[in-house]
Amino acid sequence: MSKHLIALDLDGTLLSDDKVIRSKTKDTLRQAIEKGHIVVIATGRPQRASIQYYNELGLNTPMVNMNGALVHHPKDQNWDVVHSPMSIRTAQSIVQTSYDFNVPNVMAEIRDHVYLDKHDEEIMEIFHADFKEYPVTVGSLKNTLEEDPTSLLISPREDHISELRSHLDEKHASVIDHRKWGAPWHIIEIVRSGLSKAVGLKKIAHYYNIPKERIIAFGDEDNDLEMIDYAGIGVAMGNGIDELKSIANYTVKTNEEEGIAQFLDEFLRTVK
């Protein structure tokens, strides 16, 4: 049998709207693993907010976090980690822009160390910022952030999103890439320029010696565009954005309808 590399976005793709992996999807993925296929998670989330799903699926593979800014293996400390932060100078300039736009909050992450500009319980819950398990520093990022961050996350007012993103393009396009999270969170996530889930997926495919035509990638949002375009078999969820559907090889049912399970049950049955 030809091994396939199956890459899964989390929110809006693997996860239902209430942030769980539904039973049929879980069973289908476990069967795929038992048959020798390689399942990986590729997400904009940091490790701390994705490791529970990695463990739930019983994975023992590398993982792409923060849209490619961190590629690592949670169970193999000897695996060749790729960590690609942006410069502190760029980060501080973007933080100042956030202040100029009077955004409600902004957060920086250095791997799993969280730096939160203002204390906010809802934001901390969204970003899985747990004082008990991971280091969290609260206070003005102009003062507390002293290292190159893996990512910045801006929580803007909804009416300022377009203007703020246009400003980021105008002032920082050469050094950063930014994406907007899907509803219900209007978060702008910023990483170093040139990074994407596809960058991480390419490294993992090389590690397992899987050719591009045997990569299956599932996604729903604009941070999945490069990954879906790169994969030999790009699959857009039914709830995905139109731009993603336009470049995907297939569009399946929604995350609520377990589109991943539907597709894999049919597709892998034909694999020889």
PDB file of C-alpha atoms in Angstrom, residues 90-199:
ATOM      1  CA  THR A  90       9.533  44.371  13.978  1.00  0.00           C
ATOM      2  CA  ALA A  91       7.400  43.066  16.830  1.00  0.00           C
ATOM      3  CA  GLN A  92       7.735  46.259  18.848  1.00  0.00           C
ATOM      4  CA  SER A  93       6.818  48.352  15.820  1.00  0.00           C
ATOM      5  CA  ILE A  94       3.646  46.274  15.339  1.00  0.00           C
ATOM      6  CA  VAL A  95       2.841  46.547  19.048  1.00  0.00           C
ATOM      7  CA  GLN A  96       3.067  50.330  18.722  1.00  0.00           C
ATOM      8  CA  THR A  97       0.752  50.191  15.703  1.00  0.00           C
ATOM      9  CA  SER A  98      -1.715  48.207  17.814  1.00  0.00           C
ATOM     10  CA  TYR A  99      -1.561  50.901  20.482  1.00  0.00           C
ATOM     11  CA  ASP A 100      -2.115  53.594  17.827  1.00  0.00           C
ATOM     12  CA  PHE A 101      -5.252  51.748  16.698  1.00  0.00           C
ATOM     13  CA  ASN A 102      -6.428  51.411  20.312  1.00  0.00           C
ATOM     14  CA  VAL A 103      -6.947  47.660  19.966  1.00  0.00           C
ATOM     15  CA  PRO A 104      -8.465  45.983  23.046  1.00  0.00           C
ATOM     16  CA  ASN A 105      -5.501  43.645  23.458  1.00  0.00           C
ATOM     17  CA  VAL A 106      -2.367  42.230  21.861  1.00  0.00           C
ATOM     18  CA  MET A 107      -0.395  39.118  22.727  1.00  0.00           C
ATOM     19  CA  ALA A 108       3.044  37.759  21.903  1.00  0.00           C
ATOM     20  CA  GLU A 109       4.189  34.164  22.093  1.00  0.00           C
ATOM     21  CA  ILE A 110       7.699  32.786  22.342  1.00  0.00           C
ATOM     22  CA  ARG A 111       6.906  29.141  21.709  1.00  0.00           C
ATOM     23  CA  ASP A 112       4.616  28.436  24.703  1.00  0.00           C
ATOM     24  CA  HIS A 113       5.518  31.472  26.811  1.00  0.00           C
ATOM     25  CA  VAL A 114       2.629  33.933  26.606  1.00  0.00           C
ATOM     26  CA  TYR A 115       3.020  37.711  26.893  1.00  0.00           C
ATOM     27  CA  LEU A 116      -0.341  39.452  27.315  1.00  0.00           C
ATOM     28  CA  ASP A 117      -0.547  43.231  27.112  1.00  0.00           C
ATOM     29  CA  LYS A 118      -3.612  43.486  29.348  1.00  0.00           C
ATOM     30  CA  HIS A 119      -5.076  40.917  31.706  1.00  0.00           C
ATOM     31  CA  ASP A 120      -8.259  39.481  30.197  1.00  0.00           C
ATOM     32  CA  GLU A 121      -9.795  36.196  31.326  1.00  0.00           C
ATOM     33  CA  GLU A 122     -11.659  35.624  28.045  1.00  0.00           C
ATOM     34  CA  ILE A 123      -8.524  36.178  25.959  1.00  0.00           C
ATOM     35  CA  MET A 124      -6.551  33.874  28.250  1.00  0.00           C
ATOM     36  CA  GLU A 125      -9.162  31.157  27.813  1.00  0.00           C
ATOM     37  CA  ILE A 126      -9.198  31.556  24.024  1.00  0.00           C
ATOM     38  CA  PHE A 127      -5.412  31.301  23.848  1.00  0.00           C
ATOM     39  CA  HIS A 128      -5.136  28.556  26.465  1.00  0.00           C
ATOM     40  CA  ALA A 129      -2.927  30.795  28.597  1.00  0.00           C
ATOM     41  CA  ASP A 130      -2.853  28.798  31.815  1.00  0.00           C
ATOM     42  CA  PHE A 131      -0.596  30.136  34.571  1.00  0.00           C
ATOM     43  CA  LYS A 132      -0.378  26.651  36.089  1.00  0.00           C
ATOM     44  CA  GLU A 133       1.031  24.868  33.046  1.00  0.00           C
ATOM     45  CA  TYR A 134       2.785  27.506  30.938  1.00  0.00           C
ATOM     46  CA  PRO A 135       4.566  30.779  31.731  1.00  0.00           C
ATOM     47  CA  VAL A 136       2.377  33.864  31.313  1.00  0.00           C
ATOM     48  CA  THR A 137       3.642  37.439  31.611  1.00  0.00           C
ATOM     49  CA  VAL A 138       1.046  40.217  31.837  1.00  0.00           C
ATOM     50  CA  GLY A 139       1.952  43.860  31.222  1.00  0.00           C
ATOM     51  CA  SER A 140       2.735  46.335  28.450  1.00  0.00           C
ATOM     52  CA  LEU A 141       4.524  44.471  25.660  1.00  0.00           C
ATOM     53  CA  LYS A 142       6.656  47.556  25.075  1.00  0.00           C
ATOM     54  CA  ASN A 143       8.270  46.755  28.423  1.00  0.00           C
ATOM     55  CA  THR A 144       7.937  42.988  28.905  1.00  0.00           C
ATOM     56  CA  LEU A 145       8.796  41.614  25.453  1.00  0.00           C
ATOM     57  CA  GLU A 146      12.565  41.417  25.106  1.00  0.00           C
ATOM     58  CA  GLU A 147      13.109  38.421  22.772  1.00  0.00           C
ATOM     59  CA  ASP A 148      12.199  37.646  19.172  1.00  0.00           C
ATOM     60  CA  PRO A 149       8.591  36.358  19.353  1.00  0.00           C
ATOM     61  CA  THR A 150       7.293  33.332  17.454  1.00  0.00           C
ATOM     62  CA  SER A 151       4.042  35.148  16.761  1.00  0.00           C
ATOM     63  CA  LEU A 152       1.966  38.192  17.602  1.00  0.00           C
ATOM     64  CA  LEU A 153      -1.810  38.061  17.954  1.00  0.00           C
ATOM     65  CA  ILE A 154      -3.903  41.211  17.824  1.00  0.00           C
ATOM     66  CA  SER A 155      -7.450  41.321  19.173  1.00  0.00           C
ATOM     67  CA  PRO A 156      -8.876  44.327  17.303  1.00  0.00           C
ATOM     68  CA  ARG A 157     -12.268  45.929  17.231  1.00  0.00           C
ATOM     69  CA  GLU A 158     -14.184  44.344  14.389  1.00  0.00           C
ATOM     70  CA  ASP A 159     -14.654  47.660  12.584  1.00  0.00           C
ATOM     71  CA  HIS A 160     -10.865  48.214  12.458  1.00  0.00           C
ATOM     72  CA  ILE A 161      -9.793  44.842  11.039  1.00  0.00           C
ATOM     73  CA  SER A 162      -9.571  45.864   7.369  1.00  0.00           C
ATOM     74  CA  GLU A 163      -7.853  49.161   8.099  1.00  0.00           C
ATOM     75  CA  LEU A 164      -5.373  47.545  10.471  1.00  0.00           C
ATOM     76  CA  ARG A 165      -4.496  44.769   8.027  1.00  0.00           C
ATOM     77  CA  SER A 166      -4.019  47.309   5.234  1.00  0.00           C
ATOM     78  CA  HIS A 167      -1.655  49.241   7.496  1.00  0.00           C
ATOM     79  CA  LEU A 168       0.319  46.064   8.253  1.00  0.00           C
ATOM     80  CA  ASP A 169       0.643  45.433   4.506  1.00  0.00           C
ATOM     81  CA  GLU A 170       1.774  48.980   3.865  1.00  0.00           C
ATOM     82  CA  LYS A 171       4.368  49.156   6.640  1.00  0.00           C
ATOM     83  CA  HIS A 172       5.571  45.588   7.185  1.00  0.00           C
ATOM     84  CA  ALA A 173       4.745  43.463   4.107  1.00  0.00           C
ATOM     85  CA  SER A 174       8.392  42.581   3.454  1.00  0.00           C
ATOM     86  CA  VAL A 175       9.020  41.101   6.898  1.00  0.00           C
ATOM     87  CA  ILE A 176       5.712  39.602   8.129  1.00  0.00           C
ATOM     88  CA  ASP A 177       2.683  37.614   7.005  1.00  0.00           C
ATOM     89  CA  HIS A 178      -0.666  38.038   8.735  1.00  0.00           C
ATOM     90  CA  ARG A 179      -3.866  36.037   8.777  1.00  0.00           C
ATOM     91  CA  LYS A 180      -7.319  36.550  10.270  1.00  0.00           C
ATOM     92  CA  TRP A 181      -8.884  33.803  12.346  1.00  0.00           C
ATOM     93  CA  GLY A 182     -12.378  32.692  11.435  1.00  0.00           C
ATOM     94  CA  ALA A 183     -15.493  33.454  13.434  1.00  0.00           C
ATOM     95  CA  PRO A 184     -16.218  33.773  16.270  1.00  0.00           C
ATOM     96  CA  TRP A 185     -12.724  35.162  16.923  1.00  0.00           C
ATOM     97  CA  HIS A 186     -11.596  38.220  14.985  1.00  0.00           C
ATOM     98  CA  ILE A 187      -7.917  37.683  15.719  1.00  0.00           C
ATOM     99  CA  ILE A 188      -5.096  38.866  13.459  1.00  0.00           C
ATOM    100  CA  GLU A 189      -2.165  36.468  13.730  1.00  0.00           C
ATOM    101  CA  ILE A 190       1.276  37.638  12.606  1.00  0.00           C
ATOM    102  CA  VAL A 191       4.374  35.555  11.867  1.00  0.00           C
ATOM    103  CA  ARG A 192       7.645  36.119  10.052  1.00  0.00           C
ATOM    104  CA  SER A 193       7.385  36.572   6.293  1.00  0.00           C
ATOM    105  CA  GLY A 194       7.531  33.442   4.151  1.00  0.00           C
ATOM    106  CA  LEU A 195       6.088  31.112   6.751  1.00  0.00           C
ATOM    107  CA  SER A 196       3.008  28.967   6.222  1.00  0.00           C
ATOM    108  CA  LYS A 197       1.679  25.546   7.053  1.00  0.00           C
ATOM    109  CA  ALA A 198       3.012  24.410   3.678  1.00  0.00           C
ATOM    110  CA  VAL A 199       6.589  25.112   4.824  1.00  0.00           C
TER     111      VAL A 199
END
